[in-house]
């Protein structure tokens, strides 16, 4: 293998012909290209991807390598496609003998088959497509001779299970192609060493190269004529000002935190777009064709702005973006910095960005985020060990490829960064689960998934089951999505909406997709049919896409900012609002819990300002309402935001301090955890990754709806009869870290130490008033609601006039 | 799960339905009690569903649904003290599932059958005797009532299952399995643990159920509502 520190002359010529020079960190990547593991940390726009590929191009320039040389893995299909395009240009211009192809979920079957038979030199792919390739019996042949694996945007991948799966796949590749070199390309992160440790083959080291971070960004809050609304997340009030900014710049990226918000904003932007500026929309729920059209138009420089979500977060080269607008508070400083870097894709030029807070409180959050960026403070929390559901899937994938030895697989798994600390017992649990279901009741003796052969190797009992396993590879957990299609058009689908949303539609309802308002006509064969006759205000389409909670670091900054005597840099509307809060109530503090109570709409309300982030605030809502239920306060529901939890019910809360007994809360958590919706939602994801539930079936989905039942039933049954089952243990662990986020509740209890202030207000306080308008209200099951449901049933019966029509008796009433 | 030990007290957890001159009591569990004949009627038990899925598909669901269903059935038998049971079809997920029952589950089921008049009406999933004690029927007539798995157009005094109806109340959370009935027929909810449901708003029901009609929602406390529930009446939807 040719390791070299200088570029071959043909490269030098090509670079100098274009007046380019190699950046210092790109040269360093070449110099150290023989490292077994190498991590490059560089700001967005720093030529990371080229830095990752230069050693590959240099090594392949000699033309004597046969088969696959470099595997490039990125989190996005679009990125793989984009890189192929960008890489093909220099390769063709220099006449290098290098074949470059991409392989994603969008690649045609015939191309995929050919790639297996005759792999290109450079293959660009995603973690899911790689896992699928590893499951093939001919994987050893495909990957023999593989020299380098380049993982792009590794900081993003390692935030979730896709990264864990990818690292397990790398462990497998290492066995198929010993001595392969790993390269990670990352945006600026708070802890490069931790990230590097995930990539390296454990316990080997990983070298780190940090590029010059470049100049500070030019970033500020967008000034608007109208004040932002009290609640909400869409930023619609700022459409005119955003449009004005688009006019003043060459190309603007307009980032949103969720797909639904992007759709609504795009629609409003179009209505206000009197000059017909070419503006596009891009997010993960749009059909492939729609996305590709927008990408192509962007590359060709035909668009002045793109409304987008996280699907454009990552380093696709969109040409000359000179402004980034972030709608809604960024929630997380690291992500904000990475997004800002998308503007001015030139090394060593400052990026320009504007923040548009979506509601009154987000003005404060944006202010805090701006300070954090100025102070170069990044947030992050250490990751836990690799989750076992992903390992279960990896064991199934391994079994698909052929018989395996459990000891060899265990040592392979131990060499994978996120799984370095796994015990043999944990591994055996996973293997037992995959083989037998792992139930306390040994029920499936006849129908085991894996069998142990006389020679000690494990194999699939039924080789045909590999088809079903392959159909369910991956760790991305979208809610069940339904395709949306124009009726009678027979054309390509417009995109997808959540099944739950589709089932709430009645014919004539309208909603937004791909920036168009469409009218729901019917649901046919699991496809939503729509027409263009949109004669009503659009309803909001709900897409998958969890809202991220505000990070702890950012929340602390906000609390500190609130303690300042004045906020001269804030617009008057927000400044006055904060002063009024201080006047009629109190300002929340880092070291105290502020509880405000008041009556509103015939219900007693209590607002807890504890700043623990959305997930922890929702957990707190569940725990507090549970305790209030036992105190006989008849809570009816709650809503949690990043900053506070609001609870309403039939009786008044007069003594909040005892609610925050840490021990009681923890005990409440134990009891409550088994029976709640968050657990069920987490279970659904874990169970489908681990292979307990199959989302995709070989046949077309049946329309006989009574045949399918919800995973909630499985959860309830398992929790009752087999509470220590592996999948429940994984679910509990994940929920505690993720949606339950009890660590943030603990952090809040720790910093407030039982110091509770109660303010009894005569009406909603300025901070609490905003909470009244929040969506995502969670009903509480309990005595209060049972009473209301009975009242509702009785009312329906009475109003139907059927009560006198020989109607049945409600016994005992 | 609550395990009542007291004798049947119909003031506690049932809704009495006058039907073809008889009185039937819909329980919150999804069972129907016919006191005059001392008969407990349940439909769509789907015993052995997880075994069948493992056999046919390879996925191994928690194998506890038969146990869960049996425990619920036993609790209903204790509560009502019923001397007879009528299973309204799809009692087994298929006939092999009846043979594949776990030993303990099978013994439990047999202990419930013993000493009771037990009727198995066949369903599309279990079209034949399952090799267990009790009488097998294609369909069954008792007094003014006819019991069959799938409702037939134009029938009178008919009780059936098959469709797994479920229904929600506006503003009161998700859907629950439910009984649907008019003067001529009643469709029972699915009783088995691993059963989904078909929304009572589906066209299949509109073709069968006339007017006036009612639904009884199962749950901790069964709720009687008109069917179809009229929308947009009264004080409007309150936000909970």
PDB file of N, CA and C in Angstrom, chain B residues 112-179:
ATOM      1  N   UNK B 112     -60.835 -24.545  34.046  1.00  0.00           N
ATOM      2  CA  UNK B 112     -61.984 -23.633  33.941  1.00  0.00           C
ATOM      3  C   UNK B 112     -63.170 -24.339  33.280  1.00  0.00           C
ATOM      4  N   UNK B 113     -62.864 -25.204  32.299  1.00  0.00           N
ATOM      5  CA  UNK B 113     -63.932 -25.895  31.577  1.00  0.00           C
ATOM      6  C   UNK B 113     -64.645 -26.903  32.479  1.00  0.00           C
ATOM      7  N   UNK B 114     -63.867 -27.599  33.291  1.00  0.00           N
ATOM      8  CA  UNK B 114     -64.424 -28.649  34.129  1.00  0.00           C
ATOM      9  C   UNK B 114     -65.523 -28.110  35.044  1.00  0.00           C
ATOM     10  N   UNK B 115     -66.635 -28.840  35.048  1.00  0.00           N
ATOM     11  CA  UNK B 115     -67.739 -28.448  35.919  1.00  0.00           C
ATOM     12  C   UNK B 115     -68.606 -27.352  35.328  1.00  0.00           C
ATOM     13  N   UNK B 116     -68.330 -26.947  34.069  1.00  0.00           N
ATOM     14  CA  UNK B 116     -69.172 -25.918  33.448  1.00  0.00           C
ATOM     15  C   UNK B 116     -69.693 -26.424  32.107  1.00  0.00           C
ATOM     16  N   UNK B 117     -70.829 -25.921  31.724  1.00  0.00           N
ATOM     17  CA  UNK B 117     -71.318 -26.182  30.364  1.00  0.00           C
ATOM     18  C   UNK B 117     -70.516 -25.259  29.441  1.00  0.00           C
ATOM     19  N   UNK B 118     -69.733 -25.841  28.543  1.00  0.00           N
ATOM     20  CA  UNK B 118     -68.795 -25.023  27.750  1.00  0.00           C
ATOM     21  C   UNK B 118     -69.091 -25.193  26.269  1.00  0.00           C
ATOM     22  N   UNK B 119     -69.340 -24.078  25.589  1.00  0.00           N
ATOM     23  CA  UNK B 119     -69.675 -24.133  24.160  1.00  0.00           C
ATOM     24  C   UNK B 119     -68.612 -23.431  23.335  1.00  0.00           C
ATOM     25  N   UNK B 120     -68.065 -24.152  22.362  1.00  0.00           N
ATOM     26  CA  UNK B 120     -67.135 -23.523  21.409  1.00  0.00           C
ATOM     27  C   UNK B 120     -67.885 -23.303  20.109  1.00  0.00           C
ATOM     28  N   UNK B 121     -68.133 -22.040  19.744  1.00  0.00           N
ATOM     29  CA  UNK B 121     -68.674 -21.752  18.412  1.00  0.00           C
ATOM     30  C   UNK B 121     -67.468 -21.528  17.509  1.00  0.00           C
ATOM     31  N   UNK B 122     -67.495 -22.101  16.298  1.00  0.00           N
ATOM     32  CA  UNK B 122     -66.282 -21.999  15.472  1.00  0.00           C
ATOM     33  C   UNK B 122     -66.169 -20.635  14.790  1.00  0.00           C
ATOM     34  N   UNK B 123     -64.938 -20.279  14.479  1.00  0.00           N
ATOM     35  CA  UNK B 123     -64.687 -19.007  13.793  1.00  0.00           C
ATOM     36  C   UNK B 123     -63.831 -19.245  12.574  1.00  0.00           C
ATOM     37  N   UNK B 124     -63.491 -18.172  11.868  1.00  0.00           N
ATOM     38  CA  UNK B 124     -62.681 -18.352  10.660  1.00  0.00           C
ATOM     39  C   UNK B 124     -61.261 -18.820  10.993  1.00  0.00           C
ATOM     40  N   UNK B 125     -60.767 -18.497  12.199  1.00  0.00           N
ATOM     41  CA  UNK B 125     -59.439 -18.969  12.590  1.00  0.00           C
ATOM     42  C   UNK B 125     -59.455 -20.414  13.106  1.00  0.00           C
ATOM     43  N   UNK B 126     -60.586 -20.849  13.661  1.00  0.00           N
ATOM     44  CA  UNK B 126     -60.644 -22.191  14.247  1.00  0.00           C
ATOM     45  C   UNK B 126     -61.886 -22.946  13.770  1.00  0.00           C
ATOM     46  N   UNK B 127     -61.884 -23.299  12.484  1.00  0.00           N
ATOM     47  CA  UNK B 127     -63.083 -23.907  11.889  1.00  0.00           C
ATOM     48  C   UNK B 127     -63.214 -25.398  12.189  1.00  0.00           C
ATOM     49  N   UNK B 128     -63.090 -25.811  13.396  1.00  0.00           N
ATOM     50  CA  UNK B 128     -63.263 -27.229  13.710  1.00  0.00           C
ATOM     51  C   UNK B 128     -62.979 -27.459  15.172  1.00  0.00           C
ATOM     52  N   UNK B 129     -63.272 -28.651  15.698  1.00  0.00           N
ATOM     53  CA  UNK B 129     -63.031 -28.909  17.117  1.00  0.00           C
ATOM     54  C   UNK B 129     -61.538 -28.802  17.419  1.00  0.00           C
ATOM     55  N   UNK B 130     -61.216 -28.239  18.564  1.00  0.00           N
ATOM     56  CA  UNK B 130     -59.815 -27.991  18.908  1.00  0.00           C
ATOM     57  C   UNK B 130     -59.261 -29.054  19.843  1.00  0.00           C
ATOM     58  N   UNK B 131     -60.016 -30.143  20.036  1.00  0.00           N
ATOM     59  CA  UNK B 131     -59.496 -31.216  20.872  1.00  0.00           C
ATOM     60  C   UNK B 131     -59.501 -30.901  22.352  1.00  0.00           C
ATOM     61  N   UNK B 132     -60.416 -30.031  22.764  1.00  0.00           N
ATOM     62  CA  UNK B 132     -60.536 -29.711  24.184  1.00  0.00           C
ATOM     63  C   UNK B 132     -61.939 -30.091  24.647  1.00  0.00           C
ATOM     64  N   UNK B 133     -62.123 -30.306  25.954  1.00  0.00           N
ATOM     65  CA  UNK B 133     -63.473 -30.611  26.432  1.00  0.00           C
ATOM     66  C   UNK B 133     -64.443 -29.489  26.064  1.00  0.00           C
ATOM     67  N   UNK B 134     -65.748 -29.782  26.065  1.00  0.00           N
ATOM     68  CA  UNK B 134     -66.756 -28.792  25.688  1.00  0.00           C
ATOM     69  C   UNK B 134     -67.389 -29.176  24.363  1.00  0.00           C
ATOM     70  N   UNK B 135     -68.515 -28.530  24.061  1.00  0.00           N
ATOM     71  CA  UNK B 135     -69.233 -28.850  22.825  1.00  0.00           C
ATOM     72  C   UNK B 135     -68.815 -27.924  21.705  1.00  0.00           C
ATOM     73  N   UNK B 136     -68.673 -28.479  20.513  1.00  0.00           N
ATOM     74  CA  UNK B 136     -68.327 -27.678  19.344  1.00  0.00           C
ATOM     75  C   UNK B 136     -69.582 -27.402  18.506  1.00  0.00           C
ATOM     76  N   UNK B 137     -69.735 -26.161  18.059  1.00  0.00           N
ATOM     77  CA  UNK B 137     -70.899 -25.809  17.224  1.00  0.00           C
ATOM     78  C   UNK B 137     -70.455 -24.942  16.061  1.00  0.00           C
ATOM     79  N   UNK B 138     -71.076 -25.158  14.900  1.00  0.00           N
ATOM     80  CA  UNK B 138     -70.863 -24.217  13.803  1.00  0.00           C
ATOM     81  C   UNK B 138     -71.541 -22.903  14.161  1.00  0.00           C
ATOM     82  N   UNK B 139     -72.789 -22.992  14.630  1.00  0.00           N
ATOM     83  CA  UNK B 139     -73.467 -21.870  15.283  1.00  0.00           C
ATOM     84  C   UNK B 139     -74.471 -22.464  16.256  1.00  0.00           C
ATOM     85  N   UNK B 140     -75.056 -21.614  17.084  1.00  0.00           N
ATOM     86  CA  UNK B 140     -75.819 -22.156  18.192  1.00  0.00           C
ATOM     87  C   UNK B 140     -77.036 -21.274  18.449  1.00  0.00           C
ATOM     88  N   UNK B 141     -78.213 -21.915  18.676  1.00  0.00           N
ATOM     89  CA  UNK B 141     -79.410 -21.153  19.022  1.00  0.00           C
ATOM     90  C   UNK B 141     -79.792 -21.469  20.451  1.00  0.00           C
ATOM     91  N   UNK B 142     -79.944 -20.444  21.281  1.00  0.00           N
ATOM     92  CA  UNK B 142     -80.433 -20.646  22.642  1.00  0.00           C
ATOM     93  C   UNK B 142     -81.592 -19.684  22.843  1.00  0.00           C
ATOM     94  N   UNK B 143     -82.767 -20.222  23.053  1.00  0.00           N
ATOM     95  CA  UNK B 143     -83.945 -19.375  23.221  1.00  0.00           C
ATOM     96  C   UNK B 143     -84.106 -18.477  22.008  1.00  0.00           C
ATOM     97  N   UNK B 144     -84.300 -17.185  22.233  1.00  0.00           N
ATOM     98  CA  UNK B 144     -84.515 -16.275  21.102  1.00  0.00           C
ATOM     99  C   UNK B 144     -83.207 -15.820  20.445  1.00  0.00           C
ATOM    100  N   UNK B 145     -82.080 -16.303  20.944  1.00  0.00           N
ATOM    101  CA  UNK B 145     -80.804 -15.750  20.464  1.00  0.00           C
ATOM    102  C   UNK B 145     -80.038 -16.763  19.616  1.00  0.00           C
ATOM    103  N   UNK B 146     -79.377 -16.224  18.571  1.00  0.00           N
ATOM    104  CA  UNK B 146     -78.517 -17.072  17.747  1.00  0.00           C
ATOM    105  C   UNK B 146     -77.077 -16.568  17.867  1.00  0.00           C
ATOM    106  N   UNK B 147     -76.168 -17.526  18.072  1.00  0.00           N
ATOM    107  CA  UNK B 147     -74.761 -17.189  18.265  1.00  0.00           C
ATOM    108  C   UNK B 147     -73.952 -17.680  17.069  1.00  0.00           C
ATOM    109  N   UNK B 148     -73.310 -16.758  16.363  1.00  0.00           N
ATOM    110  CA  UNK B 148     -72.412 -17.170  15.272  1.00  0.00           C
ATOM    111  C   UNK B 148     -71.241 -16.208  15.226  1.00  0.00           C
ATOM    112  N   UNK B 149     -70.144 -16.659  14.626  1.00  0.00           N
ATOM    113  CA  UNK B 149     -68.925 -15.841  14.675  1.00  0.00           C
ATOM    114  C   UNK B 149     -69.040 -14.568  13.843  1.00  0.00           C
ATOM    115  N   UNK B 150     -69.475 -14.722  12.598  1.00  0.00           N
ATOM    116  CA  UNK B 150     -69.548 -13.552  11.717  1.00  0.00           C
ATOM    117  C   UNK B 150     -71.007 -13.189  11.471  1.00  0.00           C
ATOM    118  N   UNK B 151     -71.344 -11.935  11.699  1.00  0.00           N
ATOM    119  CA  UNK B 151     -72.722 -11.478  11.549  1.00  0.00           C
ATOM    120  C   UNK B 151     -73.218 -11.706  10.129  1.00  0.00           C
ATOM    121  N   UNK B 152     -74.510 -12.079  10.020  1.00  0.00           N
ATOM    122  CA  UNK B 152     -75.098 -12.263   8.697  1.00  0.00           C
ATOM    123  C   UNK B 152     -76.131 -11.176   8.437  1.00  0.00           C
ATOM    124  N   UNK B 153     -76.174 -10.684   7.201  1.00  0.00           N
ATOM    125  CA  UNK B 153     -77.129  -9.611   6.895  1.00  0.00           C
ATOM    126  C   UNK B 153     -78.556 -10.078   7.179  1.00  0.00           C
ATOM    127  N   UNK B 154     -79.351  -9.198   7.755  1.00  0.00           N
ATOM    128  CA  UNK B 154     -80.767  -9.488   7.968  1.00  0.00           C
ATOM    129  C   UNK B 154     -81.064 -10.389   9.147  1.00  0.00           C
ATOM    130  N   UNK B 155     -80.072 -10.817   9.892  1.00  0.00           N
ATOM    131  CA  UNK B 155     -80.328 -11.702  11.032  1.00  0.00           C
ATOM    132  C   UNK B 155     -81.046 -10.949  12.158  1.00  0.00           C
ATOM    133  N   UNK B 156     -81.772 -11.718  13.003  1.00  0.00           N
ATOM    134  CA  UNK B 156     -82.433 -11.098  14.159  1.00  0.00           C
ATOM    135  C   UNK B 156     -82.022 -11.859  15.420  1.00  0.00           C
ATOM    136  N   UNK B 157     -81.838 -11.141  16.493  1.00  0.00           N
ATOM    137  CA  UNK B 157     -81.461 -11.773  17.752  1.00  0.00           C
ATOM    138  C   UNK B 157     -80.092 -12.424  17.667  1.00  0.00           C
ATOM    139  N   UNK B 158     -79.220 -11.834  16.876  1.00  0.00           N
ATOM    140  CA  UNK B 158     -77.918 -12.453  16.619  1.00  0.00           C
ATOM    141  C   UNK B 158     -76.814 -11.832  17.471  1.00  0.00           C
ATOM    142  N   UNK B 159     -75.956 -12.684  18.037  1.00  0.00           N
ATOM    143  CA  UNK B 159     -74.740 -12.212  18.714  1.00  0.00           C
ATOM    144  C   UNK B 159     -73.539 -12.762  17.966  1.00  0.00           C
ATOM    145  N   UNK B 160     -72.580 -11.871  17.680  1.00  0.00           N
ATOM    146  CA  UNK B 160     -71.423 -12.291  16.898  1.00  0.00           C
ATOM    147  C   UNK B 160     -70.169 -11.569  17.378  1.00  0.00           C
ATOM    148  N   UNK B 161     -69.055 -11.946  16.784  1.00  0.00           N
ATOM    149  CA  UNK B 161     -67.772 -11.320  17.129  1.00  0.00           C
ATOM    150  C   UNK B 161     -67.053 -10.892  15.868  1.00  0.00           C
ATOM    151  N   UNK B 162     -65.860 -11.407  15.645  1.00  0.00           N
ATOM    152  CA  UNK B 162     -65.097 -11.300  14.411  1.00  0.00           C
ATOM    153  C   UNK B 162     -64.476  -9.941  14.126  1.00  0.00           C
ATOM    154  N   UNK B 163     -65.244  -8.845  14.285  1.00  0.00           N
ATOM    155  CA  UNK B 163     -64.754  -7.556  13.803  1.00  0.00           C
ATOM    156  C   UNK B 163     -63.901  -6.785  14.804  1.00  0.00           C
ATOM    157  N   UNK B 164     -63.902  -7.179  16.045  1.00  0.00           N
ATOM    158  CA  UNK B 164     -63.112  -6.472  17.082  1.00  0.00           C
ATOM    159  C   UNK B 164     -63.427  -4.968  17.116  1.00  0.00           C
ATOM    160  N   UNK B 165     -64.670  -4.570  17.278  1.00  0.00           N
ATOM    161  CA  UNK B 165     -64.947  -3.124  17.259  1.00  0.00           C
ATOM    162  C   UNK B 165     -64.300  -2.387  18.428  1.00  0.00           C
ATOM    163  N   UNK B 166     -63.882  -1.159  18.152  1.00  0.00           N
ATOM    164  CA  UNK B 166     -63.369  -0.286  19.209  1.00  0.00           C
ATOM    165  C   UNK B 166     -63.839   1.140  18.941  1.00  0.00           C
ATOM    166  N   UNK B 167     -63.870   1.943  19.989  1.00  0.00           N
ATOM    167  CA  UNK B 167     -64.443   3.286  19.865  1.00  0.00           C
ATOM    168  C   UNK B 167     -63.839   4.191  20.936  1.00  0.00           C
ATOM    169  N   UNK B 168     -63.704   5.469  20.607  1.00  0.00           N
ATOM    170  CA  UNK B 168     -63.240   6.445  21.593  1.00  0.00           C
ATOM    171  C   UNK B 168     -64.296   7.505  21.800  1.00  0.00           C
ATOM    172  N   UNK B 169     -64.222   8.202  22.926  1.00  0.00           N
ATOM    173  CA  UNK B 169     -65.118   9.334  23.167  1.00  0.00           C
ATOM    174  C   UNK B 169     -64.352  10.607  22.869  1.00  0.00           C
ATOM    175  N   UNK B 170     -65.015  11.588  22.226  1.00  0.00           N
ATOM    176  CA  UNK B 170     -64.292  12.825  21.927  1.00  0.00           C
ATOM    177  C   UNK B 170     -63.706  13.431  23.216  1.00  0.00           C
ATOM    178  N   UNK B 171     -62.424  13.713  23.172  1.00  0.00           N
ATOM    179  CA  UNK B 171     -61.802  14.399  24.299  1.00  0.00           C
ATOM    180  C   UNK B 171     -61.485  13.527  25.484  1.00  0.00           C
ATOM    181  N   UNK B 172     -61.716  12.225  25.396  1.00  0.00           N
ATOM    182  CA  UNK B 172     -61.497  11.353  26.546  1.00  0.00           C
ATOM    183  C   UNK B 172     -60.422  10.317  26.275  1.00  0.00           C
ATOM    184  N   UNK B 173     -59.394  10.683  25.584  1.00  0.00           N
ATOM    185  CA  UNK B 173     -58.274   9.762  25.386  1.00  0.00           C
ATOM    186  C   UNK B 173     -58.487   8.828  24.211  1.00  0.00           C
ATOM    187  N   UNK B 174     -57.759   7.705  24.193  1.00  0.00           N
ATOM    188  CA  UNK B 174     -57.751   6.795  23.044  1.00  0.00           C
ATOM    189  C   UNK B 174     -58.997   5.952  22.936  1.00  0.00           C
ATOM    190  N   UNK B 175     -58.956   4.984  22.009  1.00  0.00           N
ATOM    191  CA  UNK B 175     -60.121   4.131  21.796  1.00  0.00           C
ATOM    192  C   UNK B 175     -60.079   2.926  22.730  1.00  0.00           C
ATOM    193  N   UNK B 176     -61.252   2.336  22.963  1.00  0.00           N
ATOM    194  CA  UNK B 176     -61.345   1.117  23.767  1.00  0.00           C
ATOM    195  C   UNK B 176     -62.185   0.095  22.990  1.00  0.00           C
ATOM    196  N   UNK B 177     -61.906  -1.202  23.192  1.00  0.00           N
ATOM    197  CA  UNK B 177     -62.777  -2.213  22.587  1.00  0.00           C
ATOM    198  C   UNK B 177     -64.216  -1.984  23.070  1.00  0.00           C
ATOM    199  N   UNK B 178     -65.209  -2.269  22.209  1.00  0.00           N
ATOM    200  CA  UNK B 178     -66.576  -1.957  22.610  1.00  0.00           C
ATOM    201  C   UNK B 178     -67.586  -2.974  22.079  1.00  0.00           C
ATOM    202  N   UNK B 179     -68.721  -3.046  22.726  1.00  0.00           N
ATOM    203  CA  UNK B 179     -69.897  -3.747  22.221  1.00  0.00           C
ATOM    204  C   UNK B 179     -70.647  -2.781  21.322  1.00  0.00           C
TER     205      UNK B 179
END
